[in-house]
Short mmCIF file of C-alpha atoms in Angstrom, two decimals:
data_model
loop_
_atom_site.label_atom_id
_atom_site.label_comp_id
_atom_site.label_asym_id
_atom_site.label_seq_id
_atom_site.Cartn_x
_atom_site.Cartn_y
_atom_site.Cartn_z
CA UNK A 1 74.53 66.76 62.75
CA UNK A 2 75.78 68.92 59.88
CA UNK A 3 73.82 71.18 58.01
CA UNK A 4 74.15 71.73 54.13
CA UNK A 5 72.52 74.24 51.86
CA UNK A 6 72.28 73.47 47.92
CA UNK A 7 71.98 76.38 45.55
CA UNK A 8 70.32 74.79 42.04
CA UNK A 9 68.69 77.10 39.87
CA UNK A 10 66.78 73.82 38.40
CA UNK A 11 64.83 71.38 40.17
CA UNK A 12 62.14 68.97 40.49
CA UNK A 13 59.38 68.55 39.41
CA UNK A 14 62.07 69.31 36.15
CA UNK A 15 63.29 66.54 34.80
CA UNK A 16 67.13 66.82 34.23
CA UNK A 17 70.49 65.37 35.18
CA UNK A 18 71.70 68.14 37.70
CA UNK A 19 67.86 68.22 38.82
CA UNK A 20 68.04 64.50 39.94
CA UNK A 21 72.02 64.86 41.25
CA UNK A 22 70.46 67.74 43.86
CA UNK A 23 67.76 65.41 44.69
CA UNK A 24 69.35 62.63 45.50
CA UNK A 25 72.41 64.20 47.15
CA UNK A 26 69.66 65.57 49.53
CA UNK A 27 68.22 62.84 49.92
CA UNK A 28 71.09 60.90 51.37
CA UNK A 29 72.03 63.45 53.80
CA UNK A 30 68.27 63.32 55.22
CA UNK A 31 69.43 59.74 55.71
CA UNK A 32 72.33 60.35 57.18
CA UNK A 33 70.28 62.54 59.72
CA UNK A 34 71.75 65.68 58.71
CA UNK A 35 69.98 68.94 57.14
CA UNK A 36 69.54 69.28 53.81
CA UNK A 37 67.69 72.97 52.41
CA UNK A 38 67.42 73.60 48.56
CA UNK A 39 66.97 76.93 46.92
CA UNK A 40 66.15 76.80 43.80
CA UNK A 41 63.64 78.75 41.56
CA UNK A 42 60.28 79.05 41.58
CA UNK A 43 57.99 77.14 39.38
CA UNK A 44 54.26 78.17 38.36
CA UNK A 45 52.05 75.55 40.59
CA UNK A 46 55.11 74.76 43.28
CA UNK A 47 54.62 75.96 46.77
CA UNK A 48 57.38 78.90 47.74
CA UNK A 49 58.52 77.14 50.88
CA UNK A 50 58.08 73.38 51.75
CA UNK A 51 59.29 70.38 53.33
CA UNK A 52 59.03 67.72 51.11
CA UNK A 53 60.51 63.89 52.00
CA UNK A 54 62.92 65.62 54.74
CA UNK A 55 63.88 67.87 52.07
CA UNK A 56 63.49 71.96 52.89
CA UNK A 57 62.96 73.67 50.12
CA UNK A 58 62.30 77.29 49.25
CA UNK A 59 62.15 78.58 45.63
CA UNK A 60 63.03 82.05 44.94
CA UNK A 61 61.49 84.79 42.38
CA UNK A 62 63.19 84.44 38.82
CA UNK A 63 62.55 85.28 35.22
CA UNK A 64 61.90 82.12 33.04
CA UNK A 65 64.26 82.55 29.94
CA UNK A 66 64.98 80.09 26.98
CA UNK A 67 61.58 77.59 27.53
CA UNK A 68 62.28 77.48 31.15
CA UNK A 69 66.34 76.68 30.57
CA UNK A 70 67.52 79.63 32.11
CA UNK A 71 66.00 80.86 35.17
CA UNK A 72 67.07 84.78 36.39
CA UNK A 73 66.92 85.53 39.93
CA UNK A 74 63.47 88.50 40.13
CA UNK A 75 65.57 91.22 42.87
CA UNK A 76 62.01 91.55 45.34
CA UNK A 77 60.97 91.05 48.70
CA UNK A 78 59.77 87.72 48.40
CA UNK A 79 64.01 86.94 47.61
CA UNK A 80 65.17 89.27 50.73
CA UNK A 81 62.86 87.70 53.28
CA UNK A 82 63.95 83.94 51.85
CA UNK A 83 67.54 84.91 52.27
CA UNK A 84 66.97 86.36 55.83
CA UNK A 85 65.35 82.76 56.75
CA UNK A 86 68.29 81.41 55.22
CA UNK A 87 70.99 83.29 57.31
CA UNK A 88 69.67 82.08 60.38
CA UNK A 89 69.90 78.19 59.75
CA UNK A 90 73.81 77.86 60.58
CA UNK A 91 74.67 75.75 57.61
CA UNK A 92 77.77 73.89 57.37
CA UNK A 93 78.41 73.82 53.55
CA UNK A 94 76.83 75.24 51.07
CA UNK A 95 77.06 73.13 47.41
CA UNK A 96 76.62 74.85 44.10
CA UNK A 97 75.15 72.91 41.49
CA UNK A 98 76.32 74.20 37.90
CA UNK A 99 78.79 77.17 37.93
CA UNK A 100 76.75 80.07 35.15
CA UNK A 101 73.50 80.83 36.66
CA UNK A 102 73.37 84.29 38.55
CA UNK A 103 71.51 81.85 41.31
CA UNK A 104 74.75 79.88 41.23
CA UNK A 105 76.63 83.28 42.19
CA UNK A 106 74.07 84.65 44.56
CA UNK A 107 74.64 81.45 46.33
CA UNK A 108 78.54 81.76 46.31
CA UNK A 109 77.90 85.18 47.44
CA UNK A 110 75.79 83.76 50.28
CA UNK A 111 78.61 81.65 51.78
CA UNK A 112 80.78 84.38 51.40
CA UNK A 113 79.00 86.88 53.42
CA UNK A 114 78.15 84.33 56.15
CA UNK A 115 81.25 82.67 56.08
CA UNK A 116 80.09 79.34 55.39
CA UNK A 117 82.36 76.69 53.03
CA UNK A 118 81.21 77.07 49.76
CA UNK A 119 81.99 74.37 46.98
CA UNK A 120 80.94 74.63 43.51
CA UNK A 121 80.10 70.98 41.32
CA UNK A 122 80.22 71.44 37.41
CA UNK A 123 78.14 69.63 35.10
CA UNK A 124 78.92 71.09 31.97
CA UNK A 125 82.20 69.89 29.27
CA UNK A 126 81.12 72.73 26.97
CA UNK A 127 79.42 75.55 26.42
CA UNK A 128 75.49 76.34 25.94
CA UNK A 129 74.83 76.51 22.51
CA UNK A 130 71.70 78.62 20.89
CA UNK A 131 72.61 76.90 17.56
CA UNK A 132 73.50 80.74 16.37
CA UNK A 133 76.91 81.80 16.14
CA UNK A 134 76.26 85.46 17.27
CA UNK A 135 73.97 84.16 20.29
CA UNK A 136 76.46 81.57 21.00
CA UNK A 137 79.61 84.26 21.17
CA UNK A 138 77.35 86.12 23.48
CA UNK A 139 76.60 83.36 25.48
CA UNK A 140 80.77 82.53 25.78
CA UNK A 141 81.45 86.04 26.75
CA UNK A 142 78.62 85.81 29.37
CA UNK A 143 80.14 82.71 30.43
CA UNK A 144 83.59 83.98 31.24
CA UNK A 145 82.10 87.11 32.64
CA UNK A 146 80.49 85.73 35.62
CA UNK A 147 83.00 83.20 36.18
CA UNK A 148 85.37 85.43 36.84
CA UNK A 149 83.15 86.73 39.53
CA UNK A 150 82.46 83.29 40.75
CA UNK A 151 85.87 82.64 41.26
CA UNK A 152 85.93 85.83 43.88
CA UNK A 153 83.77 84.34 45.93
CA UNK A 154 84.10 80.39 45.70
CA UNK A 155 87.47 78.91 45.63
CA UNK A 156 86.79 75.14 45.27
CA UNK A 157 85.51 73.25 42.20
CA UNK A 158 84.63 69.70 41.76
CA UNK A 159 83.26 67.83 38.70
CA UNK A 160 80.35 65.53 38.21
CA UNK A 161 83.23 63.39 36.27
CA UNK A 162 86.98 63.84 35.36
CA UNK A 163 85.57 65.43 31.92
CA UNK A 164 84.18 68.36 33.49
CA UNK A 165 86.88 68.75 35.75
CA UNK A 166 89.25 69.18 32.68
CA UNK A 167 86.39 71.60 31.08
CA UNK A 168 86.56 73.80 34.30
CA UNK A 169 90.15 74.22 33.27
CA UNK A 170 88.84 76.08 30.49
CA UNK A 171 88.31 78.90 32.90
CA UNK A 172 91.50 78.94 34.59
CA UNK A 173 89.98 76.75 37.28
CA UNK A 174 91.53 73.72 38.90
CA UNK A 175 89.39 71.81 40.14
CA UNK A 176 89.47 69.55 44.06
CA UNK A 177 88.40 66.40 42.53
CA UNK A 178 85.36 64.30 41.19
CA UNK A 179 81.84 64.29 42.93
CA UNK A 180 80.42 61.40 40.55
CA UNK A 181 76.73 61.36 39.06
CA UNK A 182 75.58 58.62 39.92
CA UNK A 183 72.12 56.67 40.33
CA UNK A 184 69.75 54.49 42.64
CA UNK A 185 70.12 51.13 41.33
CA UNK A 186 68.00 49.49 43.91
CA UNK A 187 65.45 52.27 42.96
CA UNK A 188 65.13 51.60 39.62
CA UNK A 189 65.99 47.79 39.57
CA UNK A 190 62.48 48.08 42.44
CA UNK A 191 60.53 50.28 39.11
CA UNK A 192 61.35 47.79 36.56
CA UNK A 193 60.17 44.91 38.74
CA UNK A 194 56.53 46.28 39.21
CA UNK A 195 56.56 48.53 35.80
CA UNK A 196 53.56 51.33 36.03
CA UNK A 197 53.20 50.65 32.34
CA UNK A 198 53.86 47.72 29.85
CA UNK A 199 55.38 49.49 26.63
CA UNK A 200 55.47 45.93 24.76
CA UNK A 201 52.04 45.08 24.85
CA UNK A 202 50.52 48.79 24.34
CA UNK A 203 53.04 48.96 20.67
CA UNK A 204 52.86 45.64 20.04
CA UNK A 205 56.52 44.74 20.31
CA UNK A 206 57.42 41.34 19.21
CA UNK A 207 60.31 39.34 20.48
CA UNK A 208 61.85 39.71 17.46
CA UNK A 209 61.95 43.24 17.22
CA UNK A 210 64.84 45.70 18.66
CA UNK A 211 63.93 48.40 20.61
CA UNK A 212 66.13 51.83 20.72
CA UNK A 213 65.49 53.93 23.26
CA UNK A 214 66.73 57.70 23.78
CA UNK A 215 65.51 59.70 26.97
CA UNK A 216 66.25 63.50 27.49
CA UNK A 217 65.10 66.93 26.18
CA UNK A 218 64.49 66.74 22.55
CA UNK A 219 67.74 69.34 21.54
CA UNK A 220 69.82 69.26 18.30
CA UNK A 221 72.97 69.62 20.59
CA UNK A 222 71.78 65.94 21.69
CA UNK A 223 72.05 64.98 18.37
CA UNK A 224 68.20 64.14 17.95
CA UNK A 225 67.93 64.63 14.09
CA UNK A 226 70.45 62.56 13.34
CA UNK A 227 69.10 59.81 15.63
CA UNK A 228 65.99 60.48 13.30
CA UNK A 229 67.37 60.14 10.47
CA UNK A 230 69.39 56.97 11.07
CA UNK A 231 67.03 54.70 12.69
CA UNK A 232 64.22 55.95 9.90
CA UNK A 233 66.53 54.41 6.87
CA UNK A 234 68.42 51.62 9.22
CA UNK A 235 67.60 48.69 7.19
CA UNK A 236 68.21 45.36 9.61
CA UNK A 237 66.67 42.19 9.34
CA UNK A 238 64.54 43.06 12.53
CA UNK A 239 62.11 45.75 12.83
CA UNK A 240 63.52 48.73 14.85
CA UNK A 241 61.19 50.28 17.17
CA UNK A 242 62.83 54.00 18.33
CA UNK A 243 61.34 55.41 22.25
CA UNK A 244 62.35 58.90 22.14
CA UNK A 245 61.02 59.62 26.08
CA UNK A 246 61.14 63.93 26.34
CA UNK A 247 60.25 67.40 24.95
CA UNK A 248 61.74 70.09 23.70
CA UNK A 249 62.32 72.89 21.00
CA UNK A 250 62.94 69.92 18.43
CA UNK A 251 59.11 68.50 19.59
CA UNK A 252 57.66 69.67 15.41
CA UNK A 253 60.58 68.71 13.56
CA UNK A 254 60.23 64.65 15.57
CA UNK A 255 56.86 65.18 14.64
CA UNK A 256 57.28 65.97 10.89
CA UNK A 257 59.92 62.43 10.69
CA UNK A 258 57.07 60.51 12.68
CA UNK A 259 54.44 61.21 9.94
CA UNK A 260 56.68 60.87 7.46
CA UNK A 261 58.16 57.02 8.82
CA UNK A 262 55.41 55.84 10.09
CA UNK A 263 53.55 55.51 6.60
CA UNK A 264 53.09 51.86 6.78
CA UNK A 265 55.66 51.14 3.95
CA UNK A 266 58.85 51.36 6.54
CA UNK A 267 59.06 48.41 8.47
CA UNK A 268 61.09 50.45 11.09
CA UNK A 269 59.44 52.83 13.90
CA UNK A 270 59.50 56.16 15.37
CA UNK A 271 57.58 56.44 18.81
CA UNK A 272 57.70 59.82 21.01
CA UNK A 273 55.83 59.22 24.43
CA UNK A 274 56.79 63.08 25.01
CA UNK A 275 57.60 64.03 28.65
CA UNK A 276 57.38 61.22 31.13
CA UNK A 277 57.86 60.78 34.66
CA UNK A 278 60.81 58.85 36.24
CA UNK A 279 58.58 55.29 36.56
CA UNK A 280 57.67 55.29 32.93
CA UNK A 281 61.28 56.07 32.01
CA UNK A 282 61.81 52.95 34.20
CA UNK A 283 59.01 50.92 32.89
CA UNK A 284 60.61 52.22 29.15
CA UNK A 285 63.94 51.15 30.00
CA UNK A 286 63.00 47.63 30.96
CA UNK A 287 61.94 46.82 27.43
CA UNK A 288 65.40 48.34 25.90
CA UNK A 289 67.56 46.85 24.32
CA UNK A 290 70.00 49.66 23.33
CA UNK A 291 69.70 53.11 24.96
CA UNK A 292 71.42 55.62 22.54
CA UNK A 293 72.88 59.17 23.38
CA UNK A 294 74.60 60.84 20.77
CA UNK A 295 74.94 64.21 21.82
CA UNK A 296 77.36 66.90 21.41
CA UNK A 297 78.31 67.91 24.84
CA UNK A 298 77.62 66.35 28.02
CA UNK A 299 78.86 66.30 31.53
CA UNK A 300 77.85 62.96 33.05
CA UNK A 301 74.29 62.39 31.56
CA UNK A 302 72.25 60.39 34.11
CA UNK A 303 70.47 59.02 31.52
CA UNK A 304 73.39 56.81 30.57
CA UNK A 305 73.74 55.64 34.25
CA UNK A 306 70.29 55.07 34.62
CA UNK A 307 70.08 52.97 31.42
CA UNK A 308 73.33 51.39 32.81
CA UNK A 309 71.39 50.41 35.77
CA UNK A 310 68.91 48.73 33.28
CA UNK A 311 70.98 47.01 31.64
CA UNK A 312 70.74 48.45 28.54
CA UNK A 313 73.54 48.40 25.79
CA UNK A 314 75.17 51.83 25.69
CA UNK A 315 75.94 53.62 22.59
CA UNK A 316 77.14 57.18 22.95
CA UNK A 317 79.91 59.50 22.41
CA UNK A 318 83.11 60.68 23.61
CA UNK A 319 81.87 63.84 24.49
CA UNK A 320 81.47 64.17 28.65
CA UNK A 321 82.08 61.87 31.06
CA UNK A 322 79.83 59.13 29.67
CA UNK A 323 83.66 57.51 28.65
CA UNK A 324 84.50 56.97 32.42
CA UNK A 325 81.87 54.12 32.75
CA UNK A 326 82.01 53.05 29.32
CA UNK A 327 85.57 52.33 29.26
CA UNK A 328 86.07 50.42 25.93
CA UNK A 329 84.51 48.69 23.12
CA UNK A 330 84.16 45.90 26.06
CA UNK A 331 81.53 47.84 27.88
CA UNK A 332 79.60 49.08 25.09
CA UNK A 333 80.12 52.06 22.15
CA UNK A 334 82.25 55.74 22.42
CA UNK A 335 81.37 57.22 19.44
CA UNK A 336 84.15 59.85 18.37
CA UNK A 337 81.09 62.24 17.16
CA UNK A 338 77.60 61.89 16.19
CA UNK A 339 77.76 62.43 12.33
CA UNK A 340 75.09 59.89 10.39
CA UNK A 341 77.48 57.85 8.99
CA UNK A 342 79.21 57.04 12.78
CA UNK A 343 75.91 56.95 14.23
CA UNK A 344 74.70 54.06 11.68
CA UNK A 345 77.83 52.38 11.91
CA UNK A 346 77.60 52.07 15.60
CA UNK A 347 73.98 51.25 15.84
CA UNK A 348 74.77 48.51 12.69
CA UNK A 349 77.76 47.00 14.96
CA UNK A 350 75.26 46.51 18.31
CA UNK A 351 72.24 44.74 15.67
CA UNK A 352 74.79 42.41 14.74
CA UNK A 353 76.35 40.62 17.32
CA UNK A 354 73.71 40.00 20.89
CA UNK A 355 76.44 38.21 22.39
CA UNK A 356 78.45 41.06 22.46
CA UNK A 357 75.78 43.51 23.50
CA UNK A 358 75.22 41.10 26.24
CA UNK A 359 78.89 40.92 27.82
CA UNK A 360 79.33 44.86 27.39
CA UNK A 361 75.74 44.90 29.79
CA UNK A 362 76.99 43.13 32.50
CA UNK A 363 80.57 44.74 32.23
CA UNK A 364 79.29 47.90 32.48
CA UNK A 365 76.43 47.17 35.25
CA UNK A 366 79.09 45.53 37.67
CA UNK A 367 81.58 49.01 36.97
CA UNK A 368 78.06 51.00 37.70
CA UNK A 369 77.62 48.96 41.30
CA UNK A 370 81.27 49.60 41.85
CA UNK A 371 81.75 53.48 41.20
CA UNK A 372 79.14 54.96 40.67
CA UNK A 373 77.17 55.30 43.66
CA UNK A 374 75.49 57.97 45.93
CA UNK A 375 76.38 56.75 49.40
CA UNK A 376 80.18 57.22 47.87
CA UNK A 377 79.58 60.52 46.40
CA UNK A 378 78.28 61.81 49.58
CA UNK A 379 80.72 59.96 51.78
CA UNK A 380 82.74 62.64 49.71
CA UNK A 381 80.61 65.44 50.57
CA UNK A 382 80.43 64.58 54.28
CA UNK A 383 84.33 64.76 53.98
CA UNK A 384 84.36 67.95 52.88
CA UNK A 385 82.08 69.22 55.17
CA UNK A 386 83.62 67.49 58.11
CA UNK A 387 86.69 69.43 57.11
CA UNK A 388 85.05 72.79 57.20
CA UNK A 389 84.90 72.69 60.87
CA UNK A 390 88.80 71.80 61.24
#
């Protein structure tokens, strides 16, 4: 039996891509009968210490920065006496998710001082961005700072995909190889069969219309107002019903183009359902006909595998590791950037031909079932950890 600690400064009940990689990582090594203990940080409502589905978890002090987006390990006794219980579990590996928290280092530092094989996963192709150039030169600076005192303590790197493998190179890191994302398929294939909700009869969605679905925190980095903007003057033969399924700092300006679309004149639709729950992104996804991501920077956003795994049509951009499922024009749409006129274009090419959007579904669901797994992402992990002990 081995035993495996994972350091992730985010986790559920937040919704997020390297929230739901932790999870389900975890999750298959409870299967696999071996240990699996999260630290993570502590969230207003969430118990401190808990077993929850096999899962330990404990959830450490921290200062809630940016909306919750950056949490800051809080120095106190509550974080010495977790660490203490911590030391005396024996773990085998301890994984890193995401590489510039200071939880991330505390956990490298961890492994260090216990002597434990330490391995660090990206999830990142770029920077953060504050959408400020002074904040966002701060926030670069910080970045190399404390990866240069990563680096002293953890000496192997993996991606999420090959994309962030190559952006790890950025810091003068080469990285072991590539620990996909990946999804559940039987999960969510199991959601969509018994949906908790039926989106087509509560709006009234017609066979004839299209629906466009985007799931995700509402950011301009993921390229939300010119989603907006697109899908507001698309004119199409079909009405166009837009899902966008999240929150975020962008939650007043969605609101502002909903009032202003939604006048009764424009045949087209904006819906937000705000923050949902995995099921209802599910029970959303079901009814989708083309799930669209343009953002500016992503590692490998689960929401593309998950609507993958739904077989919606993909439109997204080149931007993160999105590109190593969607592999051509064949499997769906690689945007080169998200500007209005690329977006429409893209979104204009998928209205017009089903057929096609049809054969790019099932191309990319049958490259999803092949590669993009988690029983061979931690057959990976159990490598590595079996090779700790050599």
């Amino acid at each position: 039996m081995k035993k495996y600690c994972i350091f992730s400064a985010q986790y559920l009940p937040n919704i997020g891509g390297v929230e739901r990689y932790t999870y389900y990582i975890a999750k298959k090594i409870v299967e696999a009968g071996d240990k699996a203990t999260i630290v993570t940080s502590y969230m207003k409502g969430e118990p401190i210490h808990e077993i929850k589905e096999g899962i330990e978890i404990y959830r450490v002090p921290c200062f809630s920065l940016m909306n919750g987006r950056f949490p800051v390990l809080k120095p106190c006794s509550n974080l010495i006496k977790i660490m203490r219980s911590l030391e005396l579990k024996e773990f085998d590996l301890v994984i890193v998710n995401t590489r510039f928290y200071l939880h991330s280092l505390y956990g490298m530092r961890f492994a260090k001082k216990n002597k434990i094989k330490c391995i660090t996963i990206e999830h990142g192709t770029s920077h953060l961005t504050f959408n400020n150039k002074y904040l966002d030169k701060l926030e670069h600076i910080y970045e190399h700072v404390i990866t240069f005192f990563d680096k002293l303590y953890c000496k192997d790197y993996y991606g999420v995909s090959q994309a962030c493998c190559e952006w790890s190179g950025h810091f003068g890191i080469k990285s072991k190889g590539v620990l996909y994302n990946a999804v559940d398929i039987q999960e969510i294939e199991a959601l969509m069969e018994e949906p908790v909700t039926d989106y087509k009869s509560e709006y009234d969605i017609s066979g004839d219309d299209v629906v466009i679905s985007y799931t995700g925190r509402l950011l301009r980095e993921k390229g939300i107002p010119q989603l907006l903007e697109v899908v507001k003057n698309l004119k199409h033969d079909k009405r166009i019903l837009l899902f966008l399924a999240g929150d975020g700092p962008l939650d007043d300006v969605v609101r502002l183009v909903v009032e202003e679309s939604n006048d009764g004149i424009r045949k087209n639709k904006i819906i937000p359902l705000g923050r949902i729950d995995f099921p209802h992104v599910a029970a959303l996804l079901k009814i989708t006909d083309i799930f669209c991501l343009p953002s500016d920077s992503e590692g490998f956003p689960t929401s593309v595998l998950e609507a993958a795994a739904a077989k919606c049509f993909i439109i997204t951009t080149y931007n993160g590791g999105a590109k190593e499922l969607v592999k051509g024009k064949e499997y769906g749409i690689i945007m080169p950037d998200n500007r209005i006129q690329t977006l429409e274009d893209s979104i204009s090419l998928a209205l017009k031909d089903e057929t096609y959007r049809d054969s790019a579904i099932e191309k990319t669901y049958e490259a999803l079932k092949r590669e993009f797994t988690f029983d061979a992402t931690f057959g990976k992990i159990r490598e590595i950890a079996d090779s700790a002990g050599n």
